mmCIF file of C-alpha atoms in Angstrom:
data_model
loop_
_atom_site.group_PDB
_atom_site.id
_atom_site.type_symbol
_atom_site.label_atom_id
_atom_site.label_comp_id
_atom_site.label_asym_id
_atom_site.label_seq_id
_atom_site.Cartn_x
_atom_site.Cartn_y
_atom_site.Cartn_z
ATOM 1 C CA UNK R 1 13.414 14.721 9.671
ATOM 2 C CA UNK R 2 9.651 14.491 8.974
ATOM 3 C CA UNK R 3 7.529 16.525 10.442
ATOM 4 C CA UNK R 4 3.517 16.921 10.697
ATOM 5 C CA UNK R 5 3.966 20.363 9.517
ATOM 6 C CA UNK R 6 0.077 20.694 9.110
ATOM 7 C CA UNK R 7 0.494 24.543 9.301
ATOM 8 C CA UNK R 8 2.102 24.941 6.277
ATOM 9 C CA UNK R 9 -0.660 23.022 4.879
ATOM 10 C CA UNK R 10 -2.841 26.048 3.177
ATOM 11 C CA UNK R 11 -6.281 25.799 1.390
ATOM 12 C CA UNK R 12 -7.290 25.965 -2.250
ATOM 13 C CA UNK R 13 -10.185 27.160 -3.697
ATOM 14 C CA UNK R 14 -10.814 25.496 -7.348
ATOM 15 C CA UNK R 15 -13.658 25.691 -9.900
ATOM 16 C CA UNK R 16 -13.889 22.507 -11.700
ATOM 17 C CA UNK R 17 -16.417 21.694 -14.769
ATOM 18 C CA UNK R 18 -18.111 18.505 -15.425
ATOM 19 C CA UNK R 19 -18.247 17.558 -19.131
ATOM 20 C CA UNK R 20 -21.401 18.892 -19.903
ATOM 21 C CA UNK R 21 -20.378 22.569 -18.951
ATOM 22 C CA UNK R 22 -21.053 23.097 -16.024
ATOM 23 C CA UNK R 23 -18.874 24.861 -13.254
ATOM 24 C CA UNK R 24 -18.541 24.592 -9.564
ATOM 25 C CA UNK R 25 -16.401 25.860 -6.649
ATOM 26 C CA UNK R 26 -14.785 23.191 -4.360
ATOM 27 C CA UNK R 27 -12.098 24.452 -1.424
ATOM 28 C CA UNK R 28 -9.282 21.790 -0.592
ATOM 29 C CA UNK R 29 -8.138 22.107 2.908
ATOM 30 C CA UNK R 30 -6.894 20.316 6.056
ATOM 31 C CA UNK R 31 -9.317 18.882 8.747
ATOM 32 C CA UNK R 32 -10.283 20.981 11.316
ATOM 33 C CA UNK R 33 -12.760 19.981 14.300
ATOM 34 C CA UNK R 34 -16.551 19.744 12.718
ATOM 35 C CA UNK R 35 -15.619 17.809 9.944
ATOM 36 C CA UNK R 36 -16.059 14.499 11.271
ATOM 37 C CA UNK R 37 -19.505 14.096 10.630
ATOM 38 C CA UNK R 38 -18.937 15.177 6.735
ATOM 39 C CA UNK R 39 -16.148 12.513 6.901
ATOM 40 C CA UNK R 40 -18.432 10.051 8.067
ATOM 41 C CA UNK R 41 -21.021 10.593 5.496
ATOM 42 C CA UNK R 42 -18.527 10.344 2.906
ATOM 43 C CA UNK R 43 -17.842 7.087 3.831
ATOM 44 C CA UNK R 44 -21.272 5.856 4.899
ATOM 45 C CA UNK R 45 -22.842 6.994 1.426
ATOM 46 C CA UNK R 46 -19.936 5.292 -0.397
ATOM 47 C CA UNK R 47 -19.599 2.115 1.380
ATOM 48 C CA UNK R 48 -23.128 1.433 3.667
ATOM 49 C CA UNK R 49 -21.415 -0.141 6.863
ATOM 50 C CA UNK R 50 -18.472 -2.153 4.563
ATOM 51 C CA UNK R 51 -15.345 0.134 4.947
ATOM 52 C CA UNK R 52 -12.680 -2.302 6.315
ATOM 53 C CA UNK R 53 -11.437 1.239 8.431
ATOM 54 C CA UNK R 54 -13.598 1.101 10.907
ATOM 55 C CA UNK R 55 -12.839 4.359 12.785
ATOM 56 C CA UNK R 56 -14.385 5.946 9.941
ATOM 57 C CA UNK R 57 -17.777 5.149 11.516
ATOM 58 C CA UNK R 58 -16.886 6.807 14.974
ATOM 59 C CA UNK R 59 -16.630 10.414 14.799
ATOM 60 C CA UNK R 60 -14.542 10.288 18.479
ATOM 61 C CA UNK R 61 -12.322 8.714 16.926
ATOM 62 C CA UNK R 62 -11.584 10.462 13.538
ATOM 63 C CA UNK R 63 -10.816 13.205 15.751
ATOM 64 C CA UNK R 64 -8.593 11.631 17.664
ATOM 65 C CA UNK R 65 -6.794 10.272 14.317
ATOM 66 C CA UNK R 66 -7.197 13.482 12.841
ATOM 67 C CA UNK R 67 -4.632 14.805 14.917
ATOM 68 C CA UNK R 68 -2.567 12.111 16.288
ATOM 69 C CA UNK R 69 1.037 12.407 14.534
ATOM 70 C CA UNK R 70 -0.033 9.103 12.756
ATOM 71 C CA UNK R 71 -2.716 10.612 10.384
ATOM 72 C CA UNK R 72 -2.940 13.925 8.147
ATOM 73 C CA UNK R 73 -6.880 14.620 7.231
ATOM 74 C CA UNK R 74 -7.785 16.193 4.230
ATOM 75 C CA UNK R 75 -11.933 17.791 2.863
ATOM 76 C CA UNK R 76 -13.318 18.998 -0.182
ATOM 77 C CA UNK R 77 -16.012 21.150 0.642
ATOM 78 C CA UNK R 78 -18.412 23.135 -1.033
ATOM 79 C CA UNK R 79 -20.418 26.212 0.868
ATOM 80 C CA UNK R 80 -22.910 23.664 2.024
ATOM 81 C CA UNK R 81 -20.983 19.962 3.338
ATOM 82 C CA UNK R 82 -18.022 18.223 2.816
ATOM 83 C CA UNK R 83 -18.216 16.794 -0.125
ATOM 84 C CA UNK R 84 -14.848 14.245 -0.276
ATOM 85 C CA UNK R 85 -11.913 13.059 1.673
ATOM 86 C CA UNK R 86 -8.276 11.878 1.509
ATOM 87 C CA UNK R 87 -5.668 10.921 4.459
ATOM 88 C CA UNK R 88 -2.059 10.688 5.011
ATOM 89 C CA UNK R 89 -0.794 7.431 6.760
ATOM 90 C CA UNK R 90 2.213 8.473 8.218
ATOM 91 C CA UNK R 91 4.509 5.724 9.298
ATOM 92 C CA UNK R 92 7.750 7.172 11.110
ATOM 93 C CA UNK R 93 10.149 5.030 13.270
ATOM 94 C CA UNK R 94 13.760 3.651 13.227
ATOM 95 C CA UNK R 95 13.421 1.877 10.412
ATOM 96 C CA UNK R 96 10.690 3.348 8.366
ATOM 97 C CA UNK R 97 9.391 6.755 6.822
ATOM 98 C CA UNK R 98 7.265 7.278 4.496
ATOM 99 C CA UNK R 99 3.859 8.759 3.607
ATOM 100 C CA UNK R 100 0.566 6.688 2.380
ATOM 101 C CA UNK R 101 -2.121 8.903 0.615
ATOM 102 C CA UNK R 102 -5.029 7.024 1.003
ATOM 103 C CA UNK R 103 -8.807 6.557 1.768
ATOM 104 C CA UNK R 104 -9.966 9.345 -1.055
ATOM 105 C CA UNK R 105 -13.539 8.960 -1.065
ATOM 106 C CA UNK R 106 -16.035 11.711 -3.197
ATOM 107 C CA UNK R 107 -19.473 11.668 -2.584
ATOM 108 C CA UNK R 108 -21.861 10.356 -5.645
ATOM 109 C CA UNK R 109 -23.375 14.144 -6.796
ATOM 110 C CA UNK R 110 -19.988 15.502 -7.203
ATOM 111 C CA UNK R 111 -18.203 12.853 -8.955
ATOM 112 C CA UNK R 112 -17.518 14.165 -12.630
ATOM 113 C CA UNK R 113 -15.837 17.307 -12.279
ATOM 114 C CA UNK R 114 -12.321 16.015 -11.742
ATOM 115 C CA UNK R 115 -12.742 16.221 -7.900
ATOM 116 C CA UNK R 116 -10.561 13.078 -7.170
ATOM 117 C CA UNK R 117 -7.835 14.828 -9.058
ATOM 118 C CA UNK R 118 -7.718 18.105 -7.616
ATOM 119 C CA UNK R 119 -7.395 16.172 -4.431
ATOM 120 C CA UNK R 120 -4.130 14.161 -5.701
ATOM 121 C CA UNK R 121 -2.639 17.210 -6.957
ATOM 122 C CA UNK R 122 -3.578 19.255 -4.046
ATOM 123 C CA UNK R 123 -2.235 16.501 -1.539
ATOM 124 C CA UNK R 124 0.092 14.857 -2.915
ATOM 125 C CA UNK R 125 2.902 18.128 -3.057
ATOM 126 C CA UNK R 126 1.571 18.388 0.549
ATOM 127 C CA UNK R 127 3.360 15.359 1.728
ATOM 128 C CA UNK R 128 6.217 15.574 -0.630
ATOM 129 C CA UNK R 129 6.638 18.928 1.655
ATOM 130 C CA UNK R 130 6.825 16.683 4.680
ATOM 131 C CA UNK R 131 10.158 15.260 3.289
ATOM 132 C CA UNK R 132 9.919 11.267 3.456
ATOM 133 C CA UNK R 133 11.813 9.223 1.939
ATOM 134 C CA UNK R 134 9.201 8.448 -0.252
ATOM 135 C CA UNK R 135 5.017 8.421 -0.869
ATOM 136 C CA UNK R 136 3.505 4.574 -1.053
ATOM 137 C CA UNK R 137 -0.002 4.033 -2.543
ATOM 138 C CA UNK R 138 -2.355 1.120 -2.629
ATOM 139 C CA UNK R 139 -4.632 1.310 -5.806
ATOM 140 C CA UNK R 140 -7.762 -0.577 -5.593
ATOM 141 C CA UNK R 141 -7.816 -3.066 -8.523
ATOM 142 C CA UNK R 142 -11.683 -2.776 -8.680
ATOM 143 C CA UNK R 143 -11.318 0.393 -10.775
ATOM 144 C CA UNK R 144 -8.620 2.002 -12.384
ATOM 145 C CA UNK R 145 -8.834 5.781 -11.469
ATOM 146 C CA UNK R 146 -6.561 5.626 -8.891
ATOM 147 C CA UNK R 147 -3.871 4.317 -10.367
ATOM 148 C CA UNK R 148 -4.457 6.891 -13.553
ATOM 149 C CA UNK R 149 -4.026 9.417 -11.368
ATOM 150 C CA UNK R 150 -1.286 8.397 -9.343
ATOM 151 C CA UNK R 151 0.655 7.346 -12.042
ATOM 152 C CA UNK R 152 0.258 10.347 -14.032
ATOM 153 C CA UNK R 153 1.694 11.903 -10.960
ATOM 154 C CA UNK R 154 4.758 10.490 -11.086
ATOM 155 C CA UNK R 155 4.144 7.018 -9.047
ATOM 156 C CA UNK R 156 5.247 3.713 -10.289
ATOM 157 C CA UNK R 157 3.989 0.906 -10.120
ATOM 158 C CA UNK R 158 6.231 -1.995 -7.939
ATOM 159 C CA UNK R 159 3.544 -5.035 -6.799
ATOM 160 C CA UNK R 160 0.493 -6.319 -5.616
ATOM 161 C CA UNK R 161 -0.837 -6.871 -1.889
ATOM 162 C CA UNK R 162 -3.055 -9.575 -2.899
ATOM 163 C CA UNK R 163 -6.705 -10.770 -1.636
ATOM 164 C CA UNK R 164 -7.180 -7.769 0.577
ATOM 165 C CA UNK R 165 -10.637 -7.586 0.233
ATOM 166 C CA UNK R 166 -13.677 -10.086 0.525
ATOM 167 C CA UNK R 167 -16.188 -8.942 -2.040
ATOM 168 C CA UNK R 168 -18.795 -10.550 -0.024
ATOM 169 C CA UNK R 169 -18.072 -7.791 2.469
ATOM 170 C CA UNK R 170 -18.027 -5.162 -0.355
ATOM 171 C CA UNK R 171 -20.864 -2.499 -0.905
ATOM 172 C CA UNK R 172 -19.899 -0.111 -2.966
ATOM 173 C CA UNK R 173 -20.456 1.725 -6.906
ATOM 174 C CA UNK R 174 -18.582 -0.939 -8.745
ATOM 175 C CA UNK R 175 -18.606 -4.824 -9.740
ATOM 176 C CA UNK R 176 -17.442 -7.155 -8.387
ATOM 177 C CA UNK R 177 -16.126 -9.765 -10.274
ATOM 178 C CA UNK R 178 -13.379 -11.657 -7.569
ATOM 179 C CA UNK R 179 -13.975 -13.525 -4.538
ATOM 180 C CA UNK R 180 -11.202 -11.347 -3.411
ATOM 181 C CA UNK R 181 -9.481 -8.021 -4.616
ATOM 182 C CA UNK R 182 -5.912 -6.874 -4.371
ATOM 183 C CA UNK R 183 -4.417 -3.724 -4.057
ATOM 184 C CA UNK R 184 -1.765 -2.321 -6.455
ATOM 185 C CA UNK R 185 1.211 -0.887 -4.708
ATOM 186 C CA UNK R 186 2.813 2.331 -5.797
ATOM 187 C CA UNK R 187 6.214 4.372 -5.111
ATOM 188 C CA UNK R 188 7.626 7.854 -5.544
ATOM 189 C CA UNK R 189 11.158 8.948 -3.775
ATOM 190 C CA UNK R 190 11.330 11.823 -2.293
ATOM 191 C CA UNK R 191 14.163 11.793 -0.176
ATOM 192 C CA UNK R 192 15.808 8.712 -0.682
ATOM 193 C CA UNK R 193 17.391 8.626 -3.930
ATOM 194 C CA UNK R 194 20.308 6.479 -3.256
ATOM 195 C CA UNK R 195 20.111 2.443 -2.289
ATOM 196 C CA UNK R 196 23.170 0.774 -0.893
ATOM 197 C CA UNK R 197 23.973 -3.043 -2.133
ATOM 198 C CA UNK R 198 20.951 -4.605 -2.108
ATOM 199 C CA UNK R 199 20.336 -8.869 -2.359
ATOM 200 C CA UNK R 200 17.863 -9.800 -4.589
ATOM 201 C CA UNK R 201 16.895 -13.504 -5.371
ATOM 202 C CA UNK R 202 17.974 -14.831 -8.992
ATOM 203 C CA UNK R 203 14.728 -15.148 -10.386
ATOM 204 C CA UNK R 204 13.544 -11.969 -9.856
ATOM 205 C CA UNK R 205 16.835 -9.901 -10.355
ATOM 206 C CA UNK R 206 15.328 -8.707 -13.585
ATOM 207 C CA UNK R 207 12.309 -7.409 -12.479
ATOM 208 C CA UNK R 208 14.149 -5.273 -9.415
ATOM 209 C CA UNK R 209 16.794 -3.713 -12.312
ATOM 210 C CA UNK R 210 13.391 -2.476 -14.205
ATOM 211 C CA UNK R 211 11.669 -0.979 -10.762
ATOM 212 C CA UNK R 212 14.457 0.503 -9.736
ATOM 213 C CA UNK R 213 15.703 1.718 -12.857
ATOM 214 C CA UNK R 214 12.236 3.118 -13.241
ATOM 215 C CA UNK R 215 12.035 5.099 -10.242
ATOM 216 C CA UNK R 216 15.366 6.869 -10.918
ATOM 217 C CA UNK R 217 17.390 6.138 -8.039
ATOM 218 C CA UNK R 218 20.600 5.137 -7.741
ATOM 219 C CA UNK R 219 21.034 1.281 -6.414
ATOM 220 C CA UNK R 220 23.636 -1.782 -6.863
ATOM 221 C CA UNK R 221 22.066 -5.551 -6.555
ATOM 222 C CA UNK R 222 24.981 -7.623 -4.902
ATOM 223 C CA UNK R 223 26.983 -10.517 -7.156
ATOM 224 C CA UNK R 224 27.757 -13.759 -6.137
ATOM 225 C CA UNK R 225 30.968 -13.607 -4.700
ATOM 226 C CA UNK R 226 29.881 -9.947 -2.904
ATOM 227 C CA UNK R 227 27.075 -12.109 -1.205
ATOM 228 C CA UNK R 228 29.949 -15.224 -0.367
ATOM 229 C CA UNK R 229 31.500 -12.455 1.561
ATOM 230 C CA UNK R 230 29.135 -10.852 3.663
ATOM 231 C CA UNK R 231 27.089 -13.914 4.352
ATOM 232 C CA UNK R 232 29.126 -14.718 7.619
ATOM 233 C CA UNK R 233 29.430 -11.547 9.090
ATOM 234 C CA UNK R 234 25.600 -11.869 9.629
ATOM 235 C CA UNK R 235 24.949 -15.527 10.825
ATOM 236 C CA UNK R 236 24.983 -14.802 14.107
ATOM 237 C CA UNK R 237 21.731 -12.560 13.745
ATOM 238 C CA UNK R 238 20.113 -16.679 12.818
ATOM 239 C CA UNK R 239 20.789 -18.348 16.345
ATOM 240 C CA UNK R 240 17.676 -16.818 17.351
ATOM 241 C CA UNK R 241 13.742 -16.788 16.275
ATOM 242 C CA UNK R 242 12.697 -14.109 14.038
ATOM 243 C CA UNK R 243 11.100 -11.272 15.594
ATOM 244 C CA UNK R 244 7.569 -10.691 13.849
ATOM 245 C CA UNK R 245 5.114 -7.952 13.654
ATOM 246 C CA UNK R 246 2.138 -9.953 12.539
ATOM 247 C CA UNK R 247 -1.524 -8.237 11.832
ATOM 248 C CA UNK R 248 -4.542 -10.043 11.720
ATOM 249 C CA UNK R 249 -7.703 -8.782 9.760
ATOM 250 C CA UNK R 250 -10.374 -11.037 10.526
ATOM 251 C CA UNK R 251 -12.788 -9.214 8.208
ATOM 252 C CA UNK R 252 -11.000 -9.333 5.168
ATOM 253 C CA UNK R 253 -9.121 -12.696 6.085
ATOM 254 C CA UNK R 254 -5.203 -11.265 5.679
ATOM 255 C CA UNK R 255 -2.663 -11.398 7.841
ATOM 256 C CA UNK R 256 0.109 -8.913 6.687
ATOM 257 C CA UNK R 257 3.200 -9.823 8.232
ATOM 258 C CA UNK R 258 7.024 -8.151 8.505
ATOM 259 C CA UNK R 259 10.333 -9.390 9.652
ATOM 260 C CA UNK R 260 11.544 -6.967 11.874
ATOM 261 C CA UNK R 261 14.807 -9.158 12.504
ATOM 262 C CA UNK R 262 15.815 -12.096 10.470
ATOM 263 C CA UNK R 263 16.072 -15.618 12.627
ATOM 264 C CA UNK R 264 15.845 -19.702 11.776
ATOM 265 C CA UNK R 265 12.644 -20.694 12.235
ATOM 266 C CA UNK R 266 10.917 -18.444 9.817
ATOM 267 C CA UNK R 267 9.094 -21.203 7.318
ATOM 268 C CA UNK R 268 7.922 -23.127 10.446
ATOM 269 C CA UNK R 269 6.479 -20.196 12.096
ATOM 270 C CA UNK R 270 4.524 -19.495 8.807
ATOM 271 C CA UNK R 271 3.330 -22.603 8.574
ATOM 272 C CA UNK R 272 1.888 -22.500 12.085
ATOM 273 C CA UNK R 273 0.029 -19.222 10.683
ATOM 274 C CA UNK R 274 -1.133 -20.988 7.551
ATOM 275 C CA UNK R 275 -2.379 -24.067 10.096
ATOM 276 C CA UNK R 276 -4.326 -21.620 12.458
ATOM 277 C CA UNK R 277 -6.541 -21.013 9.578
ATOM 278 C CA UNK R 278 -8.153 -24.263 9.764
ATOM 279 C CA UNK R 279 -10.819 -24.970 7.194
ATOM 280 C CA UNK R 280 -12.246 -21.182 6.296
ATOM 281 C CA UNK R 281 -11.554 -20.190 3.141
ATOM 282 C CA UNK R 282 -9.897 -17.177 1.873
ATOM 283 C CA UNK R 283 -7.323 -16.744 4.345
ATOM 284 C CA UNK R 284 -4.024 -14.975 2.470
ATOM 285 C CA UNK R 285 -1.296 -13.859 4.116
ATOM 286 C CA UNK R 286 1.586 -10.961 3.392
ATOM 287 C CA UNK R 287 5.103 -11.089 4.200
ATOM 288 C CA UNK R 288 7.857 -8.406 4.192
ATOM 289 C CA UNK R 289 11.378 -9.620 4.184
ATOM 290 C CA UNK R 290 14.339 -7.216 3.739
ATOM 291 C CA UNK R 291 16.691 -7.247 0.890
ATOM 292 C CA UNK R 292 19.431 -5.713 3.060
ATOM 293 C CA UNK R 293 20.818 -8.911 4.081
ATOM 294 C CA UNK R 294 21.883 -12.104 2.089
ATOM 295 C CA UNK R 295 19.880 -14.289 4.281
ATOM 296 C CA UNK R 296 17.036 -13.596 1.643
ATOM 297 C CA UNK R 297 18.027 -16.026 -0.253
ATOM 298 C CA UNK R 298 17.115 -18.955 1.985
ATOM 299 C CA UNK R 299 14.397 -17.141 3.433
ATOM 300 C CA UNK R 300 12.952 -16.743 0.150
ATOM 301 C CA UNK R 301 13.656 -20.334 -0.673
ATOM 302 C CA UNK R 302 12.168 -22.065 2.511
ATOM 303 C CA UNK R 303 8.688 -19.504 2.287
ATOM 304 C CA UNK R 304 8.437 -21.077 -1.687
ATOM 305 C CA UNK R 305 8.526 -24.419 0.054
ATOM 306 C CA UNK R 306 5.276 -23.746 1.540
ATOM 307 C CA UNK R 307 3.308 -22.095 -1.175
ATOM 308 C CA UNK R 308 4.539 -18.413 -0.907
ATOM 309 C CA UNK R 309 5.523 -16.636 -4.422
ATOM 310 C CA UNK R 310 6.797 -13.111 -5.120
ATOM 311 C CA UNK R 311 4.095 -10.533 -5.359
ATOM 312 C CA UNK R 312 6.383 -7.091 -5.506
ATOM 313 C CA UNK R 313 9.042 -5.167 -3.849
ATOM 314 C CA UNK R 314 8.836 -2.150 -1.516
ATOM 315 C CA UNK R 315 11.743 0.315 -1.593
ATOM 316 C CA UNK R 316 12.956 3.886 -0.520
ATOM 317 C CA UNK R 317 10.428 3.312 2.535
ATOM 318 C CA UNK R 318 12.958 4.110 4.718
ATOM 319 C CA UNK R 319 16.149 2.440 5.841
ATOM 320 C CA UNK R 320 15.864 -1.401 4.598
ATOM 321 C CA UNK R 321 14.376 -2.511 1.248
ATOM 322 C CA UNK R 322 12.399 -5.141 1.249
ATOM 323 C CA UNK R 323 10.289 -7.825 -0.991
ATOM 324 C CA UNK R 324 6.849 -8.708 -0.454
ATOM 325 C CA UNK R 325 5.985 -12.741 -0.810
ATOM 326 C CA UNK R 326 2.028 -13.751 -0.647
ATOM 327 C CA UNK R 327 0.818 -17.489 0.354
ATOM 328 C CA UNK R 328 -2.807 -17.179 -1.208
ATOM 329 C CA UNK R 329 -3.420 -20.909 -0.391
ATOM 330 C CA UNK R 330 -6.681 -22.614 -2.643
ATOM 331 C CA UNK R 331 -8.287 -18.791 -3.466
ATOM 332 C CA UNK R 332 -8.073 -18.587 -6.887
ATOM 333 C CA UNK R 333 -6.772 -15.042 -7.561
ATOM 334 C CA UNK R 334 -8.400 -14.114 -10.924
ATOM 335 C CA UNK R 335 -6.143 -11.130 -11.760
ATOM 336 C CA UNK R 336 -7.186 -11.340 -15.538
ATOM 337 C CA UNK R 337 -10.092 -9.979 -13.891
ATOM 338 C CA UNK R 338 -8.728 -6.426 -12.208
ATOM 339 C CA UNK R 339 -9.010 -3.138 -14.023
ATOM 340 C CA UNK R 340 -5.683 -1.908 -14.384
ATOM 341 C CA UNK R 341 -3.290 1.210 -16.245
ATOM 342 C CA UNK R 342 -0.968 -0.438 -18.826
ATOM 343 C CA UNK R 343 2.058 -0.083 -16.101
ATOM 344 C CA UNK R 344 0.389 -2.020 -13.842
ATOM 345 C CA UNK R 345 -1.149 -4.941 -16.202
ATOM 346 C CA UNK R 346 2.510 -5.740 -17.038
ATOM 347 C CA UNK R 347 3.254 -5.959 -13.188
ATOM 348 C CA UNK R 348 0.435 -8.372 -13.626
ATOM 349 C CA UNK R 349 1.509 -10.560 -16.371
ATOM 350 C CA UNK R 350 5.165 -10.341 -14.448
ATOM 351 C CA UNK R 351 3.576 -11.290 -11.097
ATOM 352 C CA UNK R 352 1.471 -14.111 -12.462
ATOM 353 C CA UNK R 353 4.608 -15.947 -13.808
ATOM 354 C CA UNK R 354 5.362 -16.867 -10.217
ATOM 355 C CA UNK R 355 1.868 -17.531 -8.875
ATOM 356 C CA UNK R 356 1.176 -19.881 -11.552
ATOM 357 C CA UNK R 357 4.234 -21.790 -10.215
ATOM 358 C CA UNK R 358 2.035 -22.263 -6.669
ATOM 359 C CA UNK R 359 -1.061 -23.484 -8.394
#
């Protein structure tokens, strides 16, 4: 079982060099009351009043996250301020558990000496400690530094939430050359090394074998007459609606949808969401389906119907895997335009076979 564990979590004290030469001392640690303010700098300097988390801004309530059982904070300090930042999502129910590093922000003056990369390595083992069944990462796509670093870690690369952010909302250090940016998504297991029979739509049966083979677990992808087979043991979960947990980020125009139980309905439901948008521009939506069940297939079918495409998968999160689809609507994506690792350009070229199919 995961626990917080934040007492095992002990500081480090690390001199890091820029390239010229020279030297400073950082220490690493976890939060501890006083450091909201430095948080909120961090992000305030970085970002102006743009950060899509808005909590960030409120130091009440980076306390209050800070030591809920839903966050893990982390500073880089020097003797005088906090001088960067990193969190731990921690998402733990029935059917999911699994750790998101995210929100690593280094103020401007200290960028250079390899600060963003002590913090990986320092907090990264941290929540491997915690015992998920795996870490999950999403990579900005307007620079490539996380993804270097993750990657070199031992993360792979598995899909794209797409059109997360407006860049008419953005203020930040670097250009901005999309209406919209996307986030890459990245996996490492921890404690889930082993996937039961999983059902995986034809066309894009090839790309799960490569993920999966790439992240070293063990995993079967069901044949046709193993899907025949199970198919009616399950209809009886259709007679209902789906049950939906649907959230709605009016800044960035997203909705990022999952399937919490599978039901008939699901393509007209979506198309009430896509209908709600009216005529502003932008709107994308996310959907999670699970692979644990053969009724992907015709959910995957009927969400093609109405514009949605494959954007990446999401496994070892905890007890179902699952797909992501994206309905991205008239935005025009540019994702020639993203600056991306190798590993994740060819999830690029992959993904963009099956959103030119939508255009």
């Amino acid at each position: 079982m995961m626990d917080k564990m934040t007492c095992f979590f002990e500081s480090k004290r690390i001199e890091l060099h820029s390239k010229d030469g020279e030297g400073h001392l950082f220490i690493l640690r976890p939060f501890k009351k006083g450091d909201e303010k430095g948080i909120a700098e961090c992000v305030s300097e970085e970002y102006e009043d743009s950060y899509f988390k808005r909590d960030f801004y409120n130091k009440e309530k980076i306390i209050a996250d800070a030591y809920s059982e839903k966050y893990q904070f982390f500073v880089a300090e020097t003797d005088q301020e906090i001088v960067g930042m990193e969190i731990f999502h921690i998402y733990k129910s029935d059917d999911e558990d699994y750790i998101e590093p995210a929100s690593q922000i280094i103020k401007k003056e200290y960028r250079g000496y390899g600060l963003s990369g002590a913090l990986v390595y320092y907090t990264l083992p941290l929540a491997e400690k915690m015992q998920p069944c795996s870490l999950f990462v999403h990579a900005v796509t307007f620079h490539s530094a996380t993804q270097h670093l993750c990657e070199a870690y031992g993360m792979i690369p598995v899909g794209f939430r797409l059109g997360s952010f407006r860049s008419v909302n953005m203020k930040n250090s670097y250009e901005r050359l999309c209406e919209k940016y996307s986030e890459g998504i990245m996996i490492k297991p921890v404690r889930k090394k082993n996937v039961e029979i999983i059902y995986v739509p034809d066309e894009i049966r090839d790309f799960a074998d490569i993920i999966y083979q790439r992240l070293g677990v063990r995993y079967k992808i069901a044949e046709h007459d193993e899907v025949y087979d199970t198919t009616v043991d399950c209809d009886h979960k259709m007679q209902d609606g789906p049950k939906l947990t649907i959230h709605t980020d009016e800044m960035q125009r997203i909705v990022i949808i999952r399937v919490e139980r599978e039901g008939s309905g699901l393509k007209e439901r979506l198309s009430e969401v896509i209908a709600s948008f009216g005529d502003e521009p932008d709107w994308v939506i996310q959907i999670w389906l699970s692979v644990n069940t053969p009724h992907i297939y015709s959910e995957y079918e009927e969400l093609k119907s109405i514009g949605f495409f494959f954007s990446g998968l999401k496994p070892l999160c905890g007890k179902r895997e699952g797909l992501y689809m994206q309905w991205v609507g008239d935005l025009k994506l540019d994702m020639d335009r993203y600056v991306l690792t190798e590993g994740f350009d060819e999830i690029r070229r992959n993904i963009e076979k099956f959103y030119s199919k939508c255009m």
